[in-house]
Tab-separated table of C-alpha atoms and ligand atoms in Angstrom:
chain	number	residue	atom	x	y	z
Y	1	MET	CA	-11.376	-6.418	-4.389
Y	2	HIS	CA	-8.351	-7.642	-6.253
Y	3	GLU	CA	-4.715	-7.637	-5.250
Y	4	ILE	CA	-3.054	-4.496	-6.609
Y	5	ARG	CA	-0.106	-5.309	-8.844
Y	6	VAL	CA	2.158	-2.808	-10.558
Y	7	HIS	CA	5.095	-2.972	-12.929
Y	8	ASN	CA	8.293	-1.996	-11.168
Y	9	THR	CA	10.970	-0.696	-13.544
Y	10	LEU	CA	13.607	-1.648	-10.965
Y	11	SER	CA	12.812	-5.370	-11.087
Y	12	GLY	CA	11.384	-5.339	-14.599
Y	13	LYS	CA	8.426	-7.306	-13.209
Y	14	VAL	CA	4.809	-6.849	-12.224
Y	15	GLU	CA	4.742	-7.152	-8.427
Y	16	PRO	CA	2.068	-7.022	-5.711
Y	17	PHE	CA	1.898	-3.482	-4.380
Y	18	VAL	CA	2.065	-3.143	-0.609
Y	19	PRO	CA	3.157	0.135	0.975
Y	20	LEU	CA	5.847	0.264	3.631
Y	21	LYS	CA	3.390	1.520	6.234
Y	22	ALA	CA	-0.043	-0.112	6.162
Y	23	GLY	CA	-2.721	2.114	4.658
Y	24	VAL	CA	-0.432	4.992	3.693
Y	25	VAL	CA	1.280	5.571	0.353
Y	26	HIS	CA	4.245	7.919	-0.001
Y	27	MET	CA	4.563	8.894	-3.631
Y	28	TYR	CA	6.753	11.272	-5.610
Y	29	THR	CA	6.174	12.542	-9.135
Y	30	CYS	CA	8.726	14.475	-11.151
Y	31	GLY	CA	6.791	17.542	-12.210
Y	32	PRO	CA	7.315	19.848	-15.158
Y	33	THR	CA	10.317	22.026	-15.868
Y	34	VAL	CA	8.560	25.362	-15.926
Y	35	TYR	CA	10.262	27.108	-18.844
Y	36	ASP	CA	7.400	26.572	-21.297
Y	37	PHE	CA	3.811	25.310	-21.468
Y	38	ALA	CA	3.524	21.583	-20.783
Y	39	HIS	CA	2.564	19.538	-23.863
Y	40	ILE	CA	0.235	16.559	-24.247
Y	41	GLY	CA	3.174	14.142	-23.939
Y	42	ASN	CA	3.889	15.603	-20.483
Y	43	PHE	CA	0.205	15.350	-19.635
Y	44	ARG	CA	0.084	11.721	-20.611
Y	45	THR	CA	2.358	11.119	-17.624
Y	46	PHE	CA	0.496	13.523	-15.336
Y	47	VAL	CA	-2.869	11.932	-16.166
Y	48	PHE	CA	-1.337	8.490	-15.543
Y	49	GLN	CA	-0.101	9.465	-12.097
Y	50	ASP	CA	-3.480	11.085	-11.391
Y	51	ILE	CA	-5.310	7.853	-12.299
Y	52	LEU	CA	-2.871	5.994	-10.037
Y	53	ARG	CA	-3.383	8.301	-7.066
Y	54	ARG	CA	-7.158	8.337	-7.522
Y	55	PHE	CA	-7.273	4.547	-7.722
Y	56	LEU	CA	-5.135	4.153	-4.596
Y	57	ARG	CA	-7.426	6.566	-2.756
Y	58	LEU	CA	-10.481	4.684	-4.016
Y	59	ARG	CA	-8.935	1.553	-2.534
Y	60	GLY	CA	-8.717	3.276	0.823
Y	61	PHE	CA	-5.082	4.335	0.981
Y	62	LYS	CA	-4.170	7.659	2.504
Y	63	LEU	CA	-1.819	9.441	0.159
Y	64	THR	CA	1.116	11.689	0.814
Y	65	HIS	CA	2.017	12.648	-2.698
Y	66	VAL	CA	4.584	15.216	-3.710
Y	67	MET	CA	4.969	16.792	-7.113
Y	68	ASN	CA	7.805	19.200	-7.730
Y	69	LEU	CA	8.087	22.079	-10.107
Y	70	THR	CA	11.584	22.142	-11.528
Y	71	ASP	CA	12.314	25.837	-11.495
Y	72	VAL	CA	16.097	25.518	-11.368
Y	73	ASP	CA	17.317	24.107	-14.669
Y	74	ASP	CA	19.924	24.948	-17.319
Y	75	ARG	CA	17.324	26.382	-19.696
Y	76	ILE	CA	15.446	28.348	-17.044
Y	77	ILE	CA	18.623	29.905	-15.685
Y	78	ALA	CA	19.791	30.824	-19.182
Y	79	ASN	CA	16.391	32.136	-20.335
Y	80	ALA	CA	15.867	34.172	-17.161
Y	81	ALA	CA	19.333	35.703	-17.526
Y	82	ALA	CA	18.653	36.505	-21.177
Y	83	ALA	CA	15.357	38.162	-20.224
Y	84	GLY	CA	17.067	40.051	-17.405
Y	85	VAL	CA	14.619	38.811	-14.749
Y	86	GLY	CA	14.797	36.553	-11.689
Y	87	ILE	CA	13.926	32.862	-11.813
Y	88	ARG	CA	10.639	33.243	-9.953
Y	89	GLU	CA	9.592	36.098	-12.195
Y	90	TYR	CA	10.554	34.208	-15.346
Y	91	THR	CA	8.750	31.000	-14.353
Y	92	ALA	CA	5.603	32.562	-12.811
Y	93	LYS	CA	3.650	32.495	-16.057
Y	94	TYR	CA	4.427	28.827	-16.722
Y	95	VAL	CA	3.754	27.775	-13.132
Y	96	GLU	CA	0.324	29.403	-13.236
Y	97	ALA	CA	-0.363	27.845	-16.639
Y	98	PHE	CA	0.584	24.417	-15.331
Y	99	TYR	CA	-1.723	24.666	-12.328
Y	100	ALA	CA	-4.527	25.850	-14.619
Y	101	ASP	CA	-3.871	23.011	-17.088
Y	102	CYS	CA	-4.026	20.474	-14.246
Y	103	ARG	CA	-7.343	21.884	-13.039
Y	104	THR	CA	-8.681	21.799	-16.590
Y	105	LEU	CA	-7.733	18.146	-17.037
Y	106	SER	CA	-9.078	17.282	-13.556
Y	107	VAL	CA	-5.598	16.279	-12.401
Y	108	GLU	CA	-5.940	16.356	-8.618
Y	109	SER	CA	-3.542	18.467	-6.622
Y	110	PRO	CA	-0.986	16.357	-4.795
Y	111	GLU	CA	-0.726	16.840	-1.032
Y	112	HIS	CA	2.408	18.925	-1.633
Y	113	TRP	CA	3.326	21.068	-4.610
Y	114	ILE	CA	6.952	21.997	-4.083
Y	115	ARG	CA	9.553	24.057	-5.893
Y	116	ALA	CA	13.291	23.622	-6.243
Y	117	THR	CA	13.937	27.279	-5.393
Y	118	ASP	CA	12.320	26.733	-1.954
Y	119	ASN	CA	14.533	23.779	-1.066
Y	120	ILE	CA	18.102	24.823	-1.857
Y	121	ASP	CA	19.262	24.280	1.771
Y	122	GLU	CA	18.202	20.624	1.676
Y	123	MET	CA	20.063	20.104	-1.604
Y	124	VAL	CA	23.220	21.637	-0.132
Y	125	ALA	CA	22.901	19.432	2.978
Y	126	LEU	CA	22.541	16.314	0.822
Y	127	ILE	CA	25.628	17.234	-1.225
Y	128	GLN	CA	27.565	17.757	2.026
Y	129	LYS	CA	26.542	14.266	3.136
Y	130	LEU	CA	27.816	12.841	-0.154
Y	131	GLN	CA	31.052	14.842	0.232
Y	132	LYS	CA	31.638	13.319	3.688
Y	133	LYS	CA	31.140	9.841	2.259
Y	134	THR	CA	33.579	10.711	-0.580
Y	135	TYR	CA	31.121	10.162	-3.420
Y	136	THR	CA	32.053	13.564	-4.856
Y	137	TYR	CA	34.940	15.510	-6.254
Y	138	ASP	CA	35.410	19.153	-7.179
Y	139	SER	CA	36.431	20.538	-10.505
Y	140	GLU	CA	36.522	24.194	-11.572
Y	141	GLY	CA	34.049	25.289	-8.887
Y	142	SER	CA	31.547	22.521	-9.630
Y	143	ILE	CA	30.926	19.370	-7.604
Y	144	TYR	CA	30.527	16.019	-9.374
Y	145	TYR	CA	29.173	12.635	-8.360
Y	146	ARG	CA	31.640	9.775	-8.874
Y	147	ILE	CA	29.456	7.025	-10.383
Y	148	SER	CA	32.194	4.374	-10.203
Y	149	LYS	CA	31.963	4.512	-6.405
Y	150	PHE	CA	28.277	3.552	-6.358
Y	151	LYS	CA	28.282	-0.146	-7.145
Y	152	ASP	CA	24.565	-0.290	-8.021
Y	153	TYR	CA	24.823	2.431	-10.643
Y	154	GLY	CA	22.670	1.423	-13.624
Y	155	LYS	CA	20.313	-0.912	-11.767
Y	156	LEU	CA	17.175	0.997	-12.753
Y	157	SER	CA	17.844	1.773	-16.410
Y	158	LYS	CA	20.168	-1.223	-16.965
Y	159	VAL	CA	22.580	1.176	-18.631
Y	160	ASP	CA	25.716	-0.478	-19.952
Y	161	LEU	CA	28.699	0.919	-18.080
Y	162	SER	CA	31.409	-1.030	-19.873
Y	163	GLY	CA	33.596	1.342	-21.797
Y	164	ILE	CA	32.802	4.292	-19.537
Y	165	GLN	CA	35.965	6.198	-18.852
Y	166	ALA	CA	36.518	6.789	-15.138
Y	167	GLY	CA	36.393	10.489	-14.350
Y	168	ALA	CA	34.658	11.530	-17.594
Y	169	ARG	CA	32.181	14.230	-16.683
Y	170	VAL	CA	28.975	15.721	-17.957
Y	171	ASP	CA	27.589	19.126	-17.025
Y	172	ASN	CA	24.245	19.029	-18.796
Y	173	ASP	CA	21.291	17.769	-16.785
Y	174	ARG	CA	19.929	15.822	-19.748
Y	175	TYR	CA	22.084	13.367	-21.682
Y	176	GLU	CA	21.871	10.068	-23.505
Y	177	LYS	CA	22.509	6.586	-22.135
Y	178	GLU	CA	25.630	6.328	-24.271
Y	179	SER	CA	27.173	9.127	-22.277
Y	180	ALA	CA	26.736	7.796	-18.731
Y	181	ARG	CA	29.308	9.831	-16.853
Y	182	ASP	CA	30.013	11.564	-13.577
Y	183	PHE	CA	27.343	14.225	-13.312
Y	184	ALA	CA	27.181	17.649	-11.713
Y	185	LEU	CA	25.581	17.887	-8.265
Y	186	TRP	CA	26.449	21.552	-7.962
Y	187	LYS	CA	27.356	23.860	-10.802
Y	188	ALA	CA	29.731	26.797	-10.673
Y	189	PRO	CA	28.056	30.121	-11.499
Y	190	LYS	CA	28.260	31.405	-15.055
Y	191	PRO	CA	28.584	35.138	-15.741
Y	192	GLY	CA	25.233	36.913	-15.603
Y	193	GLU	CA	23.328	33.849	-14.367
Y	194	HIS	CA	21.565	33.353	-11.068
Y	195	PHE	CA	23.470	31.601	-8.252
Y	196	TRP	CA	23.223	30.940	-4.519
Y	197	GLU	CA	25.970	31.620	-1.937
Y	198	THR	CA	26.129	28.460	0.190
Y	199	PRO	CA	28.525	26.557	2.501
Y	200	ILE	CA	29.588	24.396	-0.479
Y	201	GLY	CA	30.355	27.457	-2.569
Y	202	ALA	CA	28.562	29.772	-4.947
Y	203	GLY	CA	26.490	28.100	-7.638
Y	204	ARG	CA	23.300	26.208	-8.263
Y	205	PRO	CA	22.067	22.624	-7.905
Y	206	GLY	CA	21.979	20.133	-10.741
Y	207	TRP	CA	18.556	18.819	-11.680
Y	208	HIS	CA	19.038	15.334	-10.200
Y	209	ILE	CA	19.959	16.437	-6.684
Y	210	GLU	CA	16.830	18.581	-6.574
Y	211	CYS	CA	14.481	15.591	-6.722
Y	212	SER	CA	16.521	13.433	-4.318
Y	213	ALA	CA	16.619	16.176	-1.696
Y	214	MET	CA	12.972	17.152	-2.024
Y	215	ALA	CA	11.620	13.596	-2.163
Y	216	MET	CA	13.456	12.623	1.034
Y	217	LYS	CA	12.572	15.879	2.810
Y	218	TYR	CA	8.846	15.378	2.325
Y	219	LEU	CA	8.518	11.601	2.174
Y	220	GLY	CA	11.395	10.077	4.138
Y	221	GLU	CA	14.465	8.120	3.057
Y	222	THR	CA	12.509	5.225	1.536
Y	223	ILE	CA	9.404	6.076	-0.454
Y	224	ASP	CA	6.763	3.749	-1.841
Y	225	ILE	CA	6.221	4.942	-5.399
Y	226	HIS	CA	8.156	7.230	-7.707
Y	227	THR	CA	6.529	8.047	-11.041
Y	228	GLY	CA	7.618	9.817	-14.186
Y	229	GLY	CA	7.849	9.507	-17.937
Y	230	ILE	CA	10.050	6.681	-19.251
Y	231	ASP	CA	12.497	9.248	-20.639
Y	232	LEU	CA	13.336	10.188	-17.038
Y	233	ALA	CA	14.540	6.699	-16.067
Y	234	PHE	CA	17.975	7.597	-17.424
Y	235	PRO	CA	19.811	9.652	-16.387
Y	236	HIS	CA	17.477	11.424	-13.990
Y	237	HIS	CA	16.087	8.577	-11.897
Y	238	GLU	CA	19.287	6.548	-12.077
Y	239	ASN	CA	21.077	9.549	-10.618
Y	240	GLU	CA	18.385	10.098	-7.977
Y	241	ILE	CA	19.002	6.525	-6.781
Y	242	ALA	CA	22.783	6.985	-6.784
Y	243	GLN	CA	22.570	10.182	-4.737
Y	244	SER	CA	19.909	9.082	-2.260
Y	245	GLU	CA	21.138	5.564	-1.580
Y	246	ALA	CA	24.771	6.629	-1.287
Y	247	ALA	CA	23.729	9.224	1.298
Y	248	THR	CA	21.383	7.065	3.388
Y	249	GLY	CA	22.487	3.486	2.761
Y	250	LYS	CA	18.781	2.615	2.390
Y	251	PRO	CA	16.626	1.766	-0.626
Y	252	PHE	CA	15.337	5.073	-2.022
Y	253	VAL	CA	12.223	3.913	-3.870
Y	254	ARG	CA	10.328	0.614	-3.602
Y	255	PHE	CA	8.256	0.892	-6.800
Y	256	TRP	CA	9.383	2.848	-9.855
Y	257	MET	CA	6.536	3.387	-12.300
Y	258	HIS	CA	7.186	4.912	-15.722
Y	259	ALA	CA	4.713	5.973	-18.387
Y	260	GLU	CA	5.568	5.229	-22.009
Y	261	HIS	CA	5.942	7.830	-24.738
Y	262	LEU	CA	3.177	9.515	-26.623
Y	263	LEU	CA	3.235	9.654	-30.415
Y	264	VAL	CA	1.126	11.962	-32.547
Y	265	GLU	CA	-0.417	10.297	-35.599
Y	266	GLY	CA	2.318	7.650	-35.367
Y	267	GLU	CA	5.221	10.066	-35.193
Y	268	LYS	CA	7.383	11.436	-32.430
Y	269	MET	CA	5.984	14.786	-31.373
Y	270	SER	CA	8.272	17.650	-32.275
Y	271	LYS	CA	7.949	21.321	-32.991
Y	272	SER	CA	9.740	20.929	-36.319
Y	273	LEU	CA	7.202	18.331	-37.553
Y	274	GLY	CA	4.329	20.667	-36.687
Y	275	ASN	CA	2.687	17.949	-34.571
Y	276	PHE	CA	3.554	19.458	-31.200
Y	277	PHE	CA	0.530	20.286	-29.059
Y	278	THR	CA	-0.002	21.949	-25.741
Y	279	LEU	CA	-3.417	21.601	-24.101
Y	280	ARG	CA	-4.230	25.102	-25.225
Y	281	ASP	CA	-3.498	24.236	-28.865
Y	282	LEU	CA	-6.180	21.545	-28.697
Y	283	PHE	CA	-8.709	23.606	-26.760
Y	284	GLY	CA	-8.177	26.350	-29.320
Y	285	LYS	CA	-9.255	23.838	-31.997
Y	286	GLY	CA	-12.485	23.220	-30.081
Y	287	TYR	CA	-11.649	19.937	-28.314
Y	288	LYS	CA	-12.985	19.433	-24.815
Y	289	PRO	CA	-10.890	18.874	-21.684
Y	290	SER	CA	-12.903	15.740	-20.788
Y	291	ALA	CA	-12.234	14.215	-24.218
Y	292	LEU	CA	-8.506	14.884	-23.901
Y	293	ARG	CA	-8.367	13.444	-20.390
Y	294	PHE	CA	-10.252	10.363	-21.552
Y	295	ALA	CA	-7.984	9.926	-24.586
Y	296	LEU	CA	-4.855	10.168	-22.431
Y	297	ALA	CA	-6.227	7.890	-19.699
Y	298	SER	CA	-7.744	5.179	-21.874
Y	299	VAL	CA	-4.476	3.642	-23.085
Y	300	PRO	CA	-2.680	1.699	-20.311
Y	301	TYR	CA	0.333	3.711	-19.182
Y	302	ARG	CA	2.982	1.181	-20.202
Y	303	ARG	CA	1.739	1.080	-23.772
Y	304	GLN	CA	2.862	3.681	-26.221
Y	305	LEU	CA	-0.033	6.047	-26.804
Y	306	ASN	CA	-0.644	7.018	-30.402
Y	307	PHE	CA	-2.532	10.275	-30.124
Y	308	THR	CA	-4.737	10.965	-33.157
Y	309	PHE	CA	-7.525	13.418	-33.855
Y	310	ASP	CA	-9.812	10.493	-34.729
Y	311	GLY	CA	-9.001	9.029	-31.333
Y	312	LEU	CA	-9.768	12.335	-29.663
Y	313	GLN	CA	-13.115	12.450	-31.474
Y	314	GLN	CA	-13.875	8.909	-30.321
Y	315	ALA	CA	-12.934	9.834	-26.770
Y	316	SER	CA	-15.398	12.696	-26.972
Y	317	SER	CA	-18.172	10.303	-28.100
Y	318	SER	CA	-17.289	7.876	-25.320
Y	319	VAL	CA	-17.599	10.612	-22.710
Y	320	GLU	CA	-20.947	11.672	-24.212
Y	321	ARG	CA	-22.195	8.087	-24.106
Y	322	LEU	CA	-21.394	7.866	-20.412
Y	323	ARG	CA	-22.942	11.232	-19.638
Y	324	ASN	CA	-26.087	10.317	-21.551
Y	325	PHE	CA	-26.325	7.064	-19.631
Y	326	ALA	CA	-25.939	8.930	-16.339
Y	327	ALA	CA	-28.679	11.327	-17.491
Y	328	ARG	CA	-30.987	8.431	-18.361
Y	329	LEU	CA	-30.529	6.957	-14.899
Y	330	LYS	CA	-31.313	10.308	-13.398
Y	331	ASN	CA	-34.211	11.440	-15.575
Y	332	GLU	CA	-36.132	8.444	-16.844
Y	333	LYS	CA	-39.012	6.807	-15.030
Y	334	PHE	CA	-38.490	3.066	-14.627
Y	335	PRO	CA	-41.070	0.502	-13.480
Y	336	ALA	CA	-40.838	-0.399	-9.802
Y	337	GLY	CA	-38.963	-3.442	-8.564
Y	338	ARG	CA	-35.909	-5.341	-9.738
Y	339	GLN	CA	-34.829	-6.738	-13.061
Y	340	ALA	CA	-33.766	-10.374	-12.786
Y	341	GLY	CA	-29.965	-10.617	-12.907
Y	342	MET	CA	-29.304	-6.892	-13.117
Y	343	SER	CA	-27.900	-6.365	-9.631
Y	344	GLU	CA	-25.472	-9.259	-10.250
Y	345	ARG	CA	-24.603	-7.623	-13.591
Y	346	ILE	CA	-23.765	-4.342	-11.844
Y	347	ALA	CA	-21.695	-6.149	-9.218
Y	348	LYS	CA	-19.778	-7.935	-11.977
Y	349	ALA	CA	-19.074	-4.652	-13.761
Y	350	ALA	CA	-17.736	-3.162	-10.518
Y	351	SER	CA	-15.563	-6.210	-9.912
Y	352	ASP	CA	-14.217	-6.213	-13.487
Y	353	PHE	CA	-13.488	-2.500	-13.208
Y	354	ASP	CA	-11.467	-3.080	-10.040
Y	355	ALA	CA	-9.713	-6.078	-11.601
Y	356	GLY	CA	-8.603	-3.957	-14.559
Y	357	LEU	CA	-7.142	-1.171	-12.474
Y	358	SER	CA	-5.580	-3.614	-9.999
Y	359	ASP	CA	-3.745	-5.261	-12.886
Y	360	ASP	CA	-0.987	-2.682	-13.288
Y	361	LEU	CA	-3.546	0.055	-13.886
Y	362	ASN	CA	-5.003	-1.503	-17.011
Y	363	THR	CA	-7.336	1.346	-17.870
Y	364	ALA	CA	-8.439	-0.253	-21.149
Y	365	GLN	CA	-9.711	-3.307	-19.288
Y	366	ALA	CA	-11.399	-1.163	-16.633
Y	367	LEU	CA	-13.137	0.919	-19.305
Y	368	ALA	CA	-14.280	-2.181	-21.168
Y	369	ALA	CA	-16.048	-3.269	-17.966
Y	370	VAL	CA	-17.851	0.075	-17.842
Y	371	PHE	CA	-18.852	0.238	-21.502
Y	372	ASP	CA	-20.034	-3.391	-21.635
Y	373	PHE	CA	-22.319	-2.675	-18.713
Y	374	VAL	CA	-23.568	0.626	-20.153
Y	375	ARG	CA	-24.410	-1.031	-23.465
Y	376	GLU	CA	-26.365	-3.831	-21.788
Y	377	ALA	CA	-28.169	-1.484	-19.419
Y	378	ASN	CA	-29.138	0.820	-22.299
Y	379	ILE	CA	-30.620	-2.149	-24.147
Y	380	ALA	CA	-32.537	-3.185	-21.026
Y	381	MET	CA	-33.838	0.377	-20.709
Y	382	ASP	CA	-34.902	0.491	-24.371
Y	383	LYS	CA	-36.812	-2.755	-23.891
Y	384	GLY	CA	-38.463	-1.408	-20.749
Y	385	GLU	CA	-36.820	-4.125	-18.636
Y	386	PHE	CA	-34.607	-1.948	-16.493
Y	387	ARG	CA	-36.241	-1.355	-13.101
Y	388	LYS	CA	-36.257	1.364	-10.518
Y	389	ASP	CA	-34.384	-0.564	-7.817
Y	390	GLU	CA	-31.340	-0.863	-10.096
Y	391	VAL	CA	-30.962	2.881	-10.492
Y	392	LYS	CA	-29.070	3.505	-7.278
Y	393	PRO	CA	-26.562	0.629	-7.608
Y	394	ALA	CA	-25.928	1.631	-11.237
Y	395	GLN	CA	-25.361	5.234	-10.188
Y	396	GLU	CA	-23.016	4.091	-7.439
Y	397	PHE	CA	-20.994	2.117	-9.958
Y	398	LEU	CA	-20.752	5.142	-12.249
Y	399	ALA	CA	-19.658	7.256	-9.292
Y	400	THR	CA	-16.905	4.741	-8.515
Y	401	PHE	CA	-15.772	4.855	-12.130
Y	402	ASP	CA	-15.735	8.634	-12.019
Y	403	LYS	CA	-13.669	8.825	-8.833
Y	404	VAL	CA	-10.839	7.514	-11.003
Y	405	PHE	CA	-11.616	8.751	-14.519
Y	406	ALA	CA	-13.281	12.059	-13.615
Y	407	VAL	CA	-15.083	12.822	-16.883
Y	408	LEU	CA	-18.801	12.578	-16.032
Y	409	GLU	CA	-19.397	16.072	-14.768
Y	410	ASP	CA	-20.467	18.277	-17.638
Y	411	ASN	CA	-18.164	21.183	-16.880
Y	412	ASP	CA	-16.050	21.483	-20.031
Y	413	ALA	CA	-17.470	24.864	-20.941
Y	414	GLU	CA	-16.778	26.304	-17.486
Y	415	LYS	CA	-13.246	24.964	-17.548
Y	416	LEU	CA	-12.546	26.436	-20.957
Y	417	GLN	CA	-14.021	29.764	-19.922
Y	418	ALA	CA	-11.730	29.727	-16.863
Y	419	LEU	CA	-8.790	29.366	-19.263
Y	420	GLY	CA	-10.072	32.345	-21.226
Y	421	TYR	CA	-11.746	30.596	-24.155
Y	422	ASP	CA	-15.020	31.950	-25.456
Y	423	THR	CA	-17.104	28.813	-25.701
Y	424	GLY	CA	-20.209	30.720	-26.776
Y	425	SER	CA	-23.399	31.087	-24.770
Y	426	ASP	CA	-24.994	28.170	-26.624
Y	427	GLN	CA	-22.986	25.678	-24.586
Y	428	ALA	CA	-25.625	25.034	-21.923
Y	429	SER	CA	-24.981	23.136	-18.706
Y	430	ASP	CA	-26.927	19.981	-17.809
Y	431	ALA	CA	-28.810	21.889	-15.145
Y	432	GLU	CA	-29.940	24.583	-17.592
Y	433	ILE	CA	-31.082	21.991	-20.107
Y	434	GLU	CA	-32.988	20.005	-17.525
Y	435	LYS	CA	-34.737	23.173	-16.409
Y	436	LEU	CA	-35.831	23.854	-19.996
Y	437	VAL	CA	-36.895	20.233	-20.535
Y	438	ALA	CA	-39.004	20.412	-17.372
Y	439	ALA	CA	-40.532	23.726	-18.517
Y	440	ARG	CA	-41.514	22.138	-21.818
Y	441	GLN	CA	-43.081	19.158	-20.047
Y	442	ALA	CA	-45.051	21.480	-17.792
Y	443	ALA	CA	-46.278	23.470	-20.818
Y	444	ARG	CA	-47.427	20.294	-22.531
Y	445	GLN	CA	-49.257	19.139	-19.469
Y	446	ARG	CA	-51.237	22.342	-19.364
Y	447	ARG	CA	-51.727	21.984	-23.155
Y	448	ASP	CA	-49.824	25.209	-23.875
Y	449	PHE	CA	-48.394	23.886	-27.149
Y	450	ALA	CA	-47.133	27.256	-28.346
Y	451	GLU	CA	-44.911	27.457	-25.264
Y	452	SER	CA	-43.751	23.841	-25.454
Y	453	ASP	CA	-42.820	24.348	-29.146
Y	454	ARG	CA	-40.947	27.496	-28.291
Y	455	VAL	CA	-38.874	25.694	-25.639
Y	456	ARG	CA	-38.188	22.786	-27.983
Y	457	LYS	CA	-36.923	25.264	-30.571
Y	458	GLU	CA	-34.720	27.001	-28.040
Y	459	LEU	CA	-33.208	23.669	-27.020
Y	460	ALA	CA	-32.650	22.751	-30.672
Y	461	GLU	CA	-30.822	26.016	-31.243
Y	462	ARG	CA	-28.570	25.127	-28.349
Y	463	GLY	CA	-27.764	21.780	-29.922
Y	464	ILE	CA	-30.064	19.647	-27.779
Y	465	LEU	CA	-32.141	16.850	-29.278
Y	466	LEU	CA	-35.261	15.700	-27.437
Y	467	GLU	CA	-36.761	12.275	-27.591
Y	468	ASP	CA	-40.152	11.517	-26.078
Y	469	THR	CA	-40.248	8.002	-24.663
Y	470	LYS	CA	-43.151	5.599	-24.341
Y	471	ASP	CA	-43.475	6.139	-20.601
Y	472	GLY	CA	-44.066	9.866	-21.180
Y	473	SER	CA	-40.648	10.992	-19.935
Y	474	VAL	CA	-38.222	12.911	-22.118
Y	475	ARG	CA	-34.667	11.994	-22.957
Y	476	TRP	CA	-32.241	14.576	-24.296
Y	477	LYS	CA	-28.833	14.547	-25.798
Y	478	ARG	CA	-26.348	16.897	-27.345
Y	479	LYS	CA	-26.042	16.899	-31.118
R	501	LIG	ZN1	12.719	14.473	-10.781
């Protein structure tokens, strides 16, 4: 096992990762703002943090991981008011869609899913703490954070504060680096919009205080890892640090990990360019969840990911190659004994896989270790050199791979059906196909060629190709 090293945005360096408390990792992920369906750019980040949490668990860490749903936000409040419904009612559809999307992409549930609307008291208490320490001031019913009082302001995003006018304020939750200003912790109610009556006045929390309050409530004042998309580093995460560290006097986060942007066919994704995709847009075009997960996971998280339809097609082939290899291991008959050098080859693949992920979650390197091994093992199988005693270690290696990448199980059709897509009855599961293949073998053995032909035809209609091998076993694959 290799030393785990991760890139920390705070230091700008790749550092050895060691949690504060041995064996336990406290991790926070900024979740989606639930006013719309999440898009593939969002899911690039969510798949990254899923790979991270799965890898840490594989390496034996116990995780306490929190992901929030931002359900108090300028746009949500405004949209809910315009629709004449409450926040929970307005966001319900998008919350359910997000959970379903995560299940479809095999993004594991964190230990805690939390919502801003359930944690208003903690946000108010944190603002009161900042008031006592005089990091705040009031203006027109809102409460602002005075960034000039926090001497470390800018340490995460390295924002340039020269030329910032003291006391200049910003009310929007999202703004550009050029406009680093005192930001709203608590916002005065607007006519017709939802607000809470609290000891600090009527109003609603700003976005940044939500994450500080919830992260510290569930994970303590100093947490090990905080993840998010790179676009959150400023102002959101910078402001989280300012709020949390001013209140506690302790470091808020030890390792900040940010995923780079996703481009579509080389361009920034935007609705106006017509290259904006939710998961459902892609599933509607017939792409599989496993292919999308693989495509999003295969580019290391700190590299910009250029999403293309060719790439998605290649990801689909890669997943098929792995599934076919797993099926060969399971179904073919190999000669007894060991193949010289093969167990060392499997051990090397496992070690290279771990080395890749340990190196700042280099998924490309980890996948190369897997595919190099699969190619060599397939060749050994074709030559009849692969032996029975290597089956179990090879399967164990694939299982290790899949604990992190989670694409081997052939359940795309079920997942799409769960989302309401009609995938057609011709999309057979592995188990169904194997049953048919076995039925055909049995028919041939009893020389019932009419029946064996019939089953072969049925399989062909369902897109399954059969290949009879020299040893008398049958290999199958999807067209
Ligand atoms: Zn956040």
